[in-house]
Coordinates of C-alpha atoms in Angstrom, one line a residue:
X8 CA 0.0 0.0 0.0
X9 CA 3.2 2.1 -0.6
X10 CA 3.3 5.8 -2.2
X11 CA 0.9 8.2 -1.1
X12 CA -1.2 10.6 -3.4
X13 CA -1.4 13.5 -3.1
X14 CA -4.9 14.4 -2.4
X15 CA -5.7 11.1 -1.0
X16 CA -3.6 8.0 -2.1
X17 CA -1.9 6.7 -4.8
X18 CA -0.6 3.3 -4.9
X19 CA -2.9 2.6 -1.7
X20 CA -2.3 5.9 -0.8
X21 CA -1.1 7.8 2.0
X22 CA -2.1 11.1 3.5
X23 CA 0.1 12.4 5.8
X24 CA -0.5 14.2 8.8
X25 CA 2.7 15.3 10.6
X26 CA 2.0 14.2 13.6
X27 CA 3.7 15.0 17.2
X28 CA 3.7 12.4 20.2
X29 CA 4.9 13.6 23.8
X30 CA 4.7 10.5 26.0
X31 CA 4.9 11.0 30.1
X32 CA 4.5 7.3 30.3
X33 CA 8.1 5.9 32.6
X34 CA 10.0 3.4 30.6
X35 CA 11.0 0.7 32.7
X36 CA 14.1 -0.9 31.7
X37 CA 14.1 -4.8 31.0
X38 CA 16.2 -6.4 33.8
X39 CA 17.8 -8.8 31.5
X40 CA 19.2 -8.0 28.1
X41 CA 16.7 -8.8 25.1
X42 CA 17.1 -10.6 22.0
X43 CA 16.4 -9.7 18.9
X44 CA 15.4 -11.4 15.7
X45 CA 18.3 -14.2 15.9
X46 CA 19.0 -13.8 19.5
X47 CA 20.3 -10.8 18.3
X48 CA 21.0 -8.6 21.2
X49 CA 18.7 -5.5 20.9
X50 CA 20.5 -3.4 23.5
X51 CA 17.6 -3.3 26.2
X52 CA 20.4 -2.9 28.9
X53 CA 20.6 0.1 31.1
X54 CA 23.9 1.2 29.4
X55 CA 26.3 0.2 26.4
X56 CA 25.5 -0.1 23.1
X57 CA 22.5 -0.1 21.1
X58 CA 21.9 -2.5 18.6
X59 CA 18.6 -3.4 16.4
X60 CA 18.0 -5.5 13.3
X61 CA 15.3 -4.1 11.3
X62 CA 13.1 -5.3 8.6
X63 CA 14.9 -4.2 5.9
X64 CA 17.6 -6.4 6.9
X65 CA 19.6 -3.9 8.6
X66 CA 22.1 -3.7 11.5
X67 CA 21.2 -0.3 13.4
X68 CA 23.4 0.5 15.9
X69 CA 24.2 3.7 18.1
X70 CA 26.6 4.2 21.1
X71 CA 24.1 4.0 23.8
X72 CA 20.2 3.4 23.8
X73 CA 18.2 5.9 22.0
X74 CA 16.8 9.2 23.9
X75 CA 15.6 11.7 21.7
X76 CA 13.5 9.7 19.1
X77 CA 11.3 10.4 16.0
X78 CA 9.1 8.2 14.5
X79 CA 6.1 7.9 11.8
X80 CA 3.1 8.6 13.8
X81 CA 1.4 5.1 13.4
X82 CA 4.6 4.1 14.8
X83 CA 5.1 6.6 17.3
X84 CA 1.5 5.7 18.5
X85 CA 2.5 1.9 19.3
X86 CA 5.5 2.6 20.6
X87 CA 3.5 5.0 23.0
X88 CA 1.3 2.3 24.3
X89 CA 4.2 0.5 25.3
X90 CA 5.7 3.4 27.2
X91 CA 8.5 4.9 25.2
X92 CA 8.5 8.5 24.3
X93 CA 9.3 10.2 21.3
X94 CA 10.0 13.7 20.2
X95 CA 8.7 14.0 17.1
X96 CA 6.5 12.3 14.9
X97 CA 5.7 12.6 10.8
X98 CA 2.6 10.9 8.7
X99 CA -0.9 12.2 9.5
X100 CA -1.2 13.3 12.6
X101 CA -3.6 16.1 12.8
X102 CA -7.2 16.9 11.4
X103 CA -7.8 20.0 9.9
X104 CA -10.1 20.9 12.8
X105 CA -7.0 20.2 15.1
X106 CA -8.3 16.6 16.5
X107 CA -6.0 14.0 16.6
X108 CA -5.9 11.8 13.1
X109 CA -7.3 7.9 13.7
X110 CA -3.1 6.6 13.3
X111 CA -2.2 8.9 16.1
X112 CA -3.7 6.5 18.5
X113 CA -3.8 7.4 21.9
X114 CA -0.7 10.0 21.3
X115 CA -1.5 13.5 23.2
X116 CA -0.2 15.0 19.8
X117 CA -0.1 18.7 21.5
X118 CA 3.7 17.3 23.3
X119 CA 5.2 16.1 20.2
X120 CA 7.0 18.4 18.0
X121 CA 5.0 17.8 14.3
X122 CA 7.7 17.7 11.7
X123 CA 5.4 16.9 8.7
X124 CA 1.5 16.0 8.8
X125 CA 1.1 15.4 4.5
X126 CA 2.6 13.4 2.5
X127 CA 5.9 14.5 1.1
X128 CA 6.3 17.0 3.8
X129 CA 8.9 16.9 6.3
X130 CA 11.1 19.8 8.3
X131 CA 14.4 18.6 7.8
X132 CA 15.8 21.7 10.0
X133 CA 13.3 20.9 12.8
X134 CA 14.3 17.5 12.6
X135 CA 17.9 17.8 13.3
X136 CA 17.2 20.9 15.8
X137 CA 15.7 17.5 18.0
X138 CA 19.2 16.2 17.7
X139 CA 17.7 13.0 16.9
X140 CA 19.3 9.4 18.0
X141 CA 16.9 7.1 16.0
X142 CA 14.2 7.5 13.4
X143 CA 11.3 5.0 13.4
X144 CA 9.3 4.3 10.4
X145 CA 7.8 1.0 8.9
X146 CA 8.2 -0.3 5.3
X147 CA 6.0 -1.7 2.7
X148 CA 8.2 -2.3 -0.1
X149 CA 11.8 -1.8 1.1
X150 CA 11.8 2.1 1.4
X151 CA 11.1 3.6 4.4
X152 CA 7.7 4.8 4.7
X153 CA 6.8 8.7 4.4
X154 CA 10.8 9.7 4.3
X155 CA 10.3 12.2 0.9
X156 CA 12.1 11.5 -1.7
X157 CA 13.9 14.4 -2.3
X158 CA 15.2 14.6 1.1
X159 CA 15.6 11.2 2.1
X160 CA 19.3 11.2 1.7
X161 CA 19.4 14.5 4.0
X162 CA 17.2 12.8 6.9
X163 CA 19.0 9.3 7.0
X164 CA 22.3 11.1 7.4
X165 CA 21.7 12.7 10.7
X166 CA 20.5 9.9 12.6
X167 CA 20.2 6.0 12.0
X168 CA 16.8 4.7 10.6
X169 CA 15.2 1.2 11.5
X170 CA 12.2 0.5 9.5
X171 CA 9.3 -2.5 10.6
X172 CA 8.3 -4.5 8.0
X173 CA 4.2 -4.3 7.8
X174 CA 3.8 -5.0 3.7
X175 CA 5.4 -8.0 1.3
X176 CA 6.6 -11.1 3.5
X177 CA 5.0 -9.6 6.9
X178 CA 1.9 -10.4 8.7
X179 CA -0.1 -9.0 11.6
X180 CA 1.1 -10.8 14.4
X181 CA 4.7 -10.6 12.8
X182 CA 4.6 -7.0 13.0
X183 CA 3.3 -7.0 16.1
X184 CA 6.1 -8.9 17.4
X185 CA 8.5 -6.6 15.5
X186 CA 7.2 -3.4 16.9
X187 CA 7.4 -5.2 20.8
X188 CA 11.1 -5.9 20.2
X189 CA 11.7 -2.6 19.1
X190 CA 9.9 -1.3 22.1
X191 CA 11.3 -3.2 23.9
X192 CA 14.9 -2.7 23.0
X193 CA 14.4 0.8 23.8
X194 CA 13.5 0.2 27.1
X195 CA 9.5 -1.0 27.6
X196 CA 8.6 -3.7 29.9
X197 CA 6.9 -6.1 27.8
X198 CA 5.8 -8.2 31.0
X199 CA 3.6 -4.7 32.5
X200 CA 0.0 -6.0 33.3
X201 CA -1.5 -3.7 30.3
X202 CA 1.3 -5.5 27.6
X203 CA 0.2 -8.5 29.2
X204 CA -3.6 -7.8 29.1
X205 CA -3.7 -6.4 26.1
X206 CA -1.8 -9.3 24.5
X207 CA -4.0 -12.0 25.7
X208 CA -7.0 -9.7 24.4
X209 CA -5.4 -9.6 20.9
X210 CA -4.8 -13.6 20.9
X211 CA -8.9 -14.2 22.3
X212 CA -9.7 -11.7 19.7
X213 CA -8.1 -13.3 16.8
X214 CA -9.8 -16.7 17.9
X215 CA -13.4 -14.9 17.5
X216 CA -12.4 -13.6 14.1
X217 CA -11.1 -17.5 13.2
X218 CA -14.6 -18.5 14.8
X219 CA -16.6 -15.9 12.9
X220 CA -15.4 -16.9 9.7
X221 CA -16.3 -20.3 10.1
X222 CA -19.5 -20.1 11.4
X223 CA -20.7 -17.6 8.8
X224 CA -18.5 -19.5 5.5
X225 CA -18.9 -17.8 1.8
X226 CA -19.0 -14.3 3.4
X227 CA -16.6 -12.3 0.3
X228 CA -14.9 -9.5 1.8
X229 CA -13.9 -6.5 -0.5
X230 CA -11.6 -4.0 1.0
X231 CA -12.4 -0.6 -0.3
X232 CA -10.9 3.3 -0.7
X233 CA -12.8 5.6 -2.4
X234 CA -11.5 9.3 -3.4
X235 CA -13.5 12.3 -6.3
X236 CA -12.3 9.9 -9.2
X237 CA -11.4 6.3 -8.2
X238 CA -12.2 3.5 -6.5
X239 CA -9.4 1.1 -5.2
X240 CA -9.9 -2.2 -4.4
X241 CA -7.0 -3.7 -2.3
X242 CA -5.1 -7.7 -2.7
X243 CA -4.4 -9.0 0.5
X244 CA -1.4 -10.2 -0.6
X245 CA 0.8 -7.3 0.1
X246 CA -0.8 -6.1 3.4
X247 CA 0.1 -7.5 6.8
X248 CA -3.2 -7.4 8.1
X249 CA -5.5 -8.1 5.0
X250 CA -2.7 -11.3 5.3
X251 CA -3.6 -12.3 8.9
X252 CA -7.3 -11.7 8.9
X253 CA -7.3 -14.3 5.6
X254 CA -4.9 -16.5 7.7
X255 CA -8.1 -16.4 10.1
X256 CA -10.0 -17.4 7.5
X257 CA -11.6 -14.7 5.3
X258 CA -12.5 -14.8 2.1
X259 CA -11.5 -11.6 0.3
X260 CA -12.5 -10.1 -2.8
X261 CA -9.0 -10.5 -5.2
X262 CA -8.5 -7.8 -7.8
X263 CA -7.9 -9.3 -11.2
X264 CA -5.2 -6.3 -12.0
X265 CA -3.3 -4.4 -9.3
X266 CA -1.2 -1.3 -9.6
X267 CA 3.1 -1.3 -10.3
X268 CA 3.4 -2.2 -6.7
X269 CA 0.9 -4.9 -6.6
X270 CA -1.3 -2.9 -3.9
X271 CA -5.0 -2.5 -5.6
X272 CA -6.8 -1.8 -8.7
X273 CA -8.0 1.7 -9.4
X274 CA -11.9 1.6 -10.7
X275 CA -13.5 4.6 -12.2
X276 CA -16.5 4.9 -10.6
X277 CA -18.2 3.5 -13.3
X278 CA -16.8 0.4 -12.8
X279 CA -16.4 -0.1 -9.2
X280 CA -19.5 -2.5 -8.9
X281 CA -16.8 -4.7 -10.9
X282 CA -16.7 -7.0 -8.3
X283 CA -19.7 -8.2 -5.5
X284 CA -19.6 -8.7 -1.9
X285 CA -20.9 -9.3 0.9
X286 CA -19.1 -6.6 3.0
X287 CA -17.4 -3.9 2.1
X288 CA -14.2 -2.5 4.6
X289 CA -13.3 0.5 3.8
X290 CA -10.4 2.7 4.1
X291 CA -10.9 4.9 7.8
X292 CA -8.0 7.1 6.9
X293 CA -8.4 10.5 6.7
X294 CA -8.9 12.3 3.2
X295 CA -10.9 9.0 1.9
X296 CA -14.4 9.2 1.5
X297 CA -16.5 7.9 4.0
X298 CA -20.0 6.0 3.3
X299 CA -22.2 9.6 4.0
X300 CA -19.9 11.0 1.1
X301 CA -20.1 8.2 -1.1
X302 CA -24.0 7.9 -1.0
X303 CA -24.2 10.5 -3.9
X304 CA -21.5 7.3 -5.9
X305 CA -24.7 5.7 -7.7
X306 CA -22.3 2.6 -8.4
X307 CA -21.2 2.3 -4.9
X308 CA -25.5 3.0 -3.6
X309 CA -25.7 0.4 -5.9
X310 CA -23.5 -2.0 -4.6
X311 CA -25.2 -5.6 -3.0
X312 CA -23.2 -5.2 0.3
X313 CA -23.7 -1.5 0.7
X314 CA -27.7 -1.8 0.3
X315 CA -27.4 -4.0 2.7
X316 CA -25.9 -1.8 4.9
X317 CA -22.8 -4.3 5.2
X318 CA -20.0 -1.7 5.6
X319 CA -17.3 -1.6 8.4
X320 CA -14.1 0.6 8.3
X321 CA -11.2 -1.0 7.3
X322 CA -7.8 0.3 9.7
X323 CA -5.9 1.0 6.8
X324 CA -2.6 1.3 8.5
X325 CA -2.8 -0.2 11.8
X326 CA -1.2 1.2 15.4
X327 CA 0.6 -2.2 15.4
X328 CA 0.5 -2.4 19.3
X329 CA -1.8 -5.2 20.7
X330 CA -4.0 -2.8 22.5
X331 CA -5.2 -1.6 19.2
X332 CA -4.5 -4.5 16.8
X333 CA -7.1 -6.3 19.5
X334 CA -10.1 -4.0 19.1
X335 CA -9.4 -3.4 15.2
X336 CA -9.6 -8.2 15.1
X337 CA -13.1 -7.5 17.8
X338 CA -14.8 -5.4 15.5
X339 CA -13.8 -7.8 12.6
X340 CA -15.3 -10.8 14.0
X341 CA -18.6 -8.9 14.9
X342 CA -18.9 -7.7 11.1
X343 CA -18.7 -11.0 9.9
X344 CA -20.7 -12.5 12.3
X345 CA -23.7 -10.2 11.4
X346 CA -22.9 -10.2 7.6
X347 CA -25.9 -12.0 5.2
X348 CA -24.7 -13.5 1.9
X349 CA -26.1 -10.6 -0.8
X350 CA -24.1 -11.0 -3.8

């Protein structure tokens, strides 16, 4: 779902929102050193160096355990809910009326210093005026995500990057693990009774989704983005959630034709009946139109799962912590367990 549009998005799109996240959550350190990927050591100790091996295969080092750290705002917000603190955050982050966007999570984005909140926008100078140690993003097809391209160059060079994979060969729950080793490398005690809770919530909650599926077979599931001009249908292949909710079993809608990157197919909106379902999820991000703008789309009014009132927003880019990846698999299961077969 790589390469934002503009407007809205473009190869799966992404709208950014610079986003900001000041965290007063204490990090507690991890009394024993933590292992990586490998049994790596991901430098969780109190002092020493730092040392992380990211998705895009990677070795990211620094002289001592990151401080002063900026990080996408989807991943700013996970990190968050395990208790690490950033500085800055880039990606969407705030609304135009000033709320906090749906990937800043449970971020207070008014103590984070917002370094870019569009796509393609990023303050290099306020960036290195952090004096960043670490920059967080994730990747989808081997780039890092939301880093612009014309200064990409300038932003890796004043601090080392690590990248979580949540696209290509990742899934759900590998991200998730991904995301908790990086946490907890930089200090977050993974065995705190919310991790803990929240874990177990996200492994019950996959079960319903598995149990859903099953009870309520032949459901198809199309997942949705609409903008003005297009509508995209996305593959699951390339998405770590779409991948784990079909490892769950459900049956997704497959484009016949997807974009360079393999994301979705773009529909004109008079073709984006193309394909029937049963229920449509559809992109939550902001920018994308949402079913009260879409009513006046006579294709998409016309589609069987949308008369049927069979719509439920699809978490486009996931907060990949297990606090929120367990509400997004519990609202899921209840979808599908209410969906009729109308196509």
């Amino acid at each position: 779902m790589p390469k934002s549009r503009p407007s809205l998005l473009t190869r799966r799109g992404l709208i950014a929102a610079g986003g900001a996240l000041g965290l007063v959550a204490a990090l507690t350190a991890c009394g024993n050193d933590s292992k990586g990927e490998g049994g790596k050591d991901t430098g969780a100790a109190a002092s020493g160096p730092w040392t992380f091996k990211d998705d895009l295969g990677k070795d990211v080092s620094t002289k001592s355990k990151p401080k002063n750290i900026v990080a996408f705002t989807g991943t700013a917000a996970a990190l968050y809910d395990y208790g690490v603190p950033v500085k800055g955050v880039f990606g969407p982050t705030k609304t135009a009326d000033g709320k906090p966007d749906v990937q800043a999570g449970s971020m207070d984005i008014s103590k984070v210093e917002i370094l870019g909140n569009v796509y393609d926008q990023f303050n290099v100078e306020k960036y290195a005026a952090l004096q960043p140690d670490l920059l967080v993003t994730n990747t989808w097809d081997g780039s890092y995500w939301y880093l612009p391209e014309a200064s990409k160059d300038k932003i890796l060079g004043l601090a080392p990057a690590v990248a979580i994979g949540v696209g290509r060969d990742a899934t759900m729950d590998k991200s998730l693990q991904r995301t908790a080793e990086l946490a907890q490398s930089l200090g977050a005690d993974m065995n705190a009774k919310a991790t803990v809770e929240a874990k177990a919530r996200f492994e019950a909650a996959a079960a319903k989704v598995r149990e859903a599926a099953k009870a309520n077979p032949g459901i198809k599931v199309l997942v949705g983005s609409g903008s003005a001009d297009l509508f995209y249908v996305s593959t699951p292949a390339t998405s770590a959630d779409l991948k784990y909710f079909q490892s769950l079993g459900v049956e997704f809608v497959t484009p016949e034709k997807t974009d360079e990157g393999g994301f979705y197919e773009s529909l004109s909106w008079e073709n984006a009946g193309k394909y029937p379902a049963d229920l449509v999820m559809l992109d939550n991000r902001t920018g994308t139109l949402q079913p009260e703008e879409l009513k006046a789309k006579a294709t998409w009014a016309g589609m069987p799962a949308v008369r049927a009132g069979q719509i439920t927003p699809r978490v486009t880019e996931p907060v990949y912590s297990y606090d929120k990846c367990a509400q997004l698999l519990e609202d899921l299961a209840k979808a599908l367990q209410s969906a009729k077969k109308v196509s």
